[in-house]
XYZ file of C-alpha atoms in Angstrom:
227
model
C 36.634 7.090 -54.772
C 34.444 8.896 -57.294
C 30.755 7.970 -57.675
C 28.715 8.558 -60.782
C 25.166 7.414 -61.578
C 23.767 8.293 -64.971
C 20.925 10.766 -65.214
C 17.790 8.693 -65.834
C 15.533 11.665 -66.599
C 17.224 13.200 -69.692
C 15.335 13.327 -72.907
C 11.759 12.526 -71.865
C 9.803 9.323 -72.534
C 11.651 6.733 -74.648
C 11.785 2.989 -75.191
C 13.468 0.475 -77.457
C 14.069 -3.292 -77.127
C 16.829 -4.438 -74.863
C 20.025 -5.864 -76.392
C 21.166 -9.469 -75.931
C 24.036 -10.927 -74.008
C 24.563 -14.240 -75.651
C 21.132 -15.942 -75.787
C 19.516 -13.767 -73.107
C 17.874 -10.431 -73.636
C 18.282 -7.421 -71.376
C 15.215 -5.366 -70.215
C 13.876 -2.631 -72.499
C 15.988 0.538 -72.822
C 14.132 3.583 -71.494
C 16.927 6.154 -71.322
C 18.600 7.248 -74.553
C 22.190 6.398 -75.220
C 24.597 8.823 -76.839
C 23.994 6.890 -80.048
C 20.232 7.407 -79.780
C 20.676 11.183 -79.256
C 22.926 11.518 -82.243
C 20.552 9.460 -84.410
C 17.581 11.674 -83.374
C 19.586 14.777 -84.259
C 20.602 13.355 -87.656
C 17.008 12.405 -88.549
C 15.736 15.849 -87.494
C 18.026 17.455 -90.107
C 17.693 14.979 -92.976
C 14.459 14.043 -94.785
C 13.219 10.394 -94.612
C 14.724 8.317 -97.374
C 18.078 10.099 -97.285
C 19.840 6.818 -96.524
C 22.877 6.277 -94.353
C 24.438 9.413 -92.861
C 28.004 9.071 -91.569
C 28.909 10.329 -88.136
C 32.273 10.891 -86.498
C 32.611 11.787 -82.797
C 35.573 11.567 -80.405
C 35.408 9.741 -77.103
C 36.561 12.703 -75.009
C 33.422 14.715 -75.726
C 31.540 12.358 -73.454
C 33.983 12.712 -70.504
C 33.003 13.994 -67.089
C 35.430 15.161 -64.407
C 36.718 12.451 -62.107
C 34.243 9.875 -63.350
C 34.162 6.780 -65.579
C 31.610 6.947 -68.378
C 30.715 3.667 -70.084
C 29.524 3.568 -73.668
C 29.385 1.192 -76.633
C 28.939 3.563 -79.569
C 29.966 2.121 -82.879
C 30.079 -1.373 -81.332
C 33.139 -0.510 -79.261
C 33.012 -0.916 -75.513
C 34.859 2.074 -74.007
C 35.392 3.555 -70.549
C 35.996 7.294 -70.859
C 37.844 8.937 -67.899
C 38.809 12.575 -67.350
C 40.902 13.148 -64.219
C 41.355 16.476 -62.486
C 44.099 17.806 -60.259
C 41.920 16.898 -57.260
C 42.694 13.208 -57.943
C 45.982 13.366 -59.837
C 48.174 16.337 -60.846
C 48.805 15.040 -64.426
C 48.966 11.939 -66.523
C 52.783 11.523 -66.568
C 53.714 7.966 -65.800
C 50.133 6.706 -65.836
C 50.206 5.603 -69.471
C 53.444 3.610 -68.936
C 51.937 2.004 -65.808
C 48.781 0.925 -67.653
C 50.853 -0.519 -70.500
C 53.008 -2.498 -68.083
C 50.360 -3.567 -65.549
C 47.012 -3.137 -67.201
C 43.943 -2.030 -65.248
C 41.205 -3.765 -63.269
C 37.491 -3.573 -63.875
C 35.089 -4.997 -61.354
C 31.503 -5.635 -62.604
C 29.746 -6.504 -59.382
C 26.076 -7.572 -59.698
C 23.447 -6.308 -57.263
C 19.703 -6.401 -57.316
C 18.644 -4.113 -60.168
C 22.022 -2.619 -60.955
C 25.676 -3.316 -61.744
C 28.397 -1.618 -59.706
C 31.358 -0.967 -61.991
C 34.678 -0.136 -60.328
C 37.644 0.868 -62.421
C 41.126 0.688 -60.813
C 44.068 2.202 -62.625
C 47.677 1.441 -61.591
C 49.581 4.071 -59.629
C 46.333 5.573 -58.282
C 45.098 4.917 -54.756
C 41.395 5.235 -55.527
C 38.780 3.592 -57.679
C 36.163 5.132 -59.860
C 32.713 3.685 -58.990
C 29.754 3.855 -61.355
C 26.146 2.655 -60.722
C 25.045 1.041 -64.006
C 21.273 0.734 -64.479
C 20.121 -1.764 -67.094
C 17.543 0.453 -68.733
C 20.276 2.918 -69.726
C 21.141 2.815 -73.401
C 24.809 3.605 -72.828
C 25.076 0.768 -70.292
C 23.458 -1.836 -72.562
C 25.534 -0.789 -75.545
C 28.686 -1.025 -73.426
C 27.710 -4.459 -72.086
C 26.770 -5.804 -75.516
C 30.020 -4.661 -77.156
C 32.148 -5.920 -74.288
C 30.408 -9.220 -74.163
C 30.580 -9.705 -77.917
C 34.216 -8.708 -78.408
C 35.750 -9.368 -74.952
C 37.535 -6.065 -75.555
C 37.295 -2.845 -73.515
C 38.920 0.422 -74.514
C 40.269 2.969 -72.009
C 40.203 6.625 -73.046
C 41.854 8.667 -70.361
C 42.421 12.388 -70.341
C 43.181 15.138 -67.835
C 41.396 18.417 -67.283
C 44.665 20.344 -66.859
C 46.366 19.480 -70.173
C 45.741 18.002 -73.636
C 47.416 14.586 -73.379
C 45.290 11.581 -74.239
C 45.789 7.967 -73.273
C 43.724 5.708 -75.620
C 44.217 1.960 -75.094
C 42.569 -1.169 -76.456
C 42.455 -3.877 -73.817
C 41.673 -7.554 -73.810
C 39.004 -8.330 -71.193
C 39.216 -12.105 -70.599
C 36.482 -13.498 -68.447
C 33.983 -10.658 -68.907
C 31.357 -12.985 -70.418
C 31.541 -15.289 -67.416
C 31.220 -12.370 -64.943
C 28.238 -10.980 -66.803
C 26.592 -14.408 -67.152
C 26.954 -15.018 -63.423
C 25.261 -11.721 -62.508
C 22.624 -11.623 -65.232
C 19.628 -12.740 -63.189
C 20.473 -10.304 -60.382
C 21.142 -7.148 -62.441
C 17.997 -7.637 -64.542
C 15.749 -7.316 -61.468
C 13.795 -4.018 -61.246
C 16.012 -0.997 -60.527
C 16.092 0.226 -56.933
C 13.983 3.257 -55.972
C 17.103 5.250 -54.938
C 19.963 4.062 -57.179
C 22.517 6.552 -55.826
C 21.895 5.431 -52.218
C 22.092 1.742 -53.157
C 25.392 2.170 -55.007
C 26.825 4.167 -52.123
C 25.693 1.465 -49.646
C 27.724 -1.236 -51.366
C 30.774 0.922 -52.051
C 33.968 0.257 -50.100
C 34.781 -3.366 -50.895
C 35.681 -5.159 -54.142
C 34.232 -8.586 -54.995
C 37.103 -10.738 -56.372
C 34.684 -12.891 -58.401
C 33.600 -9.775 -60.278
C 37.130 -8.913 -61.494
C 37.800 -8.449 -65.215
C 41.485 -7.771 -65.775
C 42.206 -5.337 -68.665
C 45.440 -6.015 -70.495
C 46.687 -3.522 -73.134
C 46.833 -4.954 -76.630
C 47.286 -1.634 -78.625
C 46.218 1.921 -79.139
C 42.576 2.715 -79.629
C 41.283 4.986 -82.347
C 40.204 8.341 -80.883
C 37.178 8.732 -83.145
C 33.989 6.691 -83.212
C 32.460 6.283 -86.668
C 28.969 4.934 -87.423
C 26.063 5.433 -89.884
C 22.582 6.538 -89.048
C 19.800 5.467 -91.439
C 17.713 8.571 -92.209
């Protein structure tokens, strides 16, 4: 098991309106997403009125060792994973197992947060992430996944350069998020890491979203920023 909770304090004060899941709106975003940070950097280097500025970034630049990072940059819901030898010696055989068997994503609703658990085949552990609804990356991921019912997996390894980029159908993800909406939009807990750790250890079958490979995902994210 690996546990990751996004840093809520990065970047200083910030707020933008929450995104919508269907007809319901998520709480305001108060922590910048990767998209927000890139947009701020672009606007700092281009005068107002420049117009759209194209950006290209690869998923693996967002990876953290032995953790699952969720983002929705460019309108694409993606889970970015970088394994280390501590959890798996290499990626050989893993890509084939994912293509044959898919993966499992549990999006389990709790008061003020969503516990995301990613299970990959041929691994005897899950990657747990505490998802707080005021995080820009979290909302962009949820919006893109809800809208497209597609989740990409971008898996790499710290010990070599092989990449495993998959596009996966995520049937049922809308129903799972709809069922948990009222719970996850409650105020965030005072100690998110402790709350996530407290519920770790079991998987809620009603929160399961099976991920079935439908093709290869593009490695680069492309999007425009209006300057």
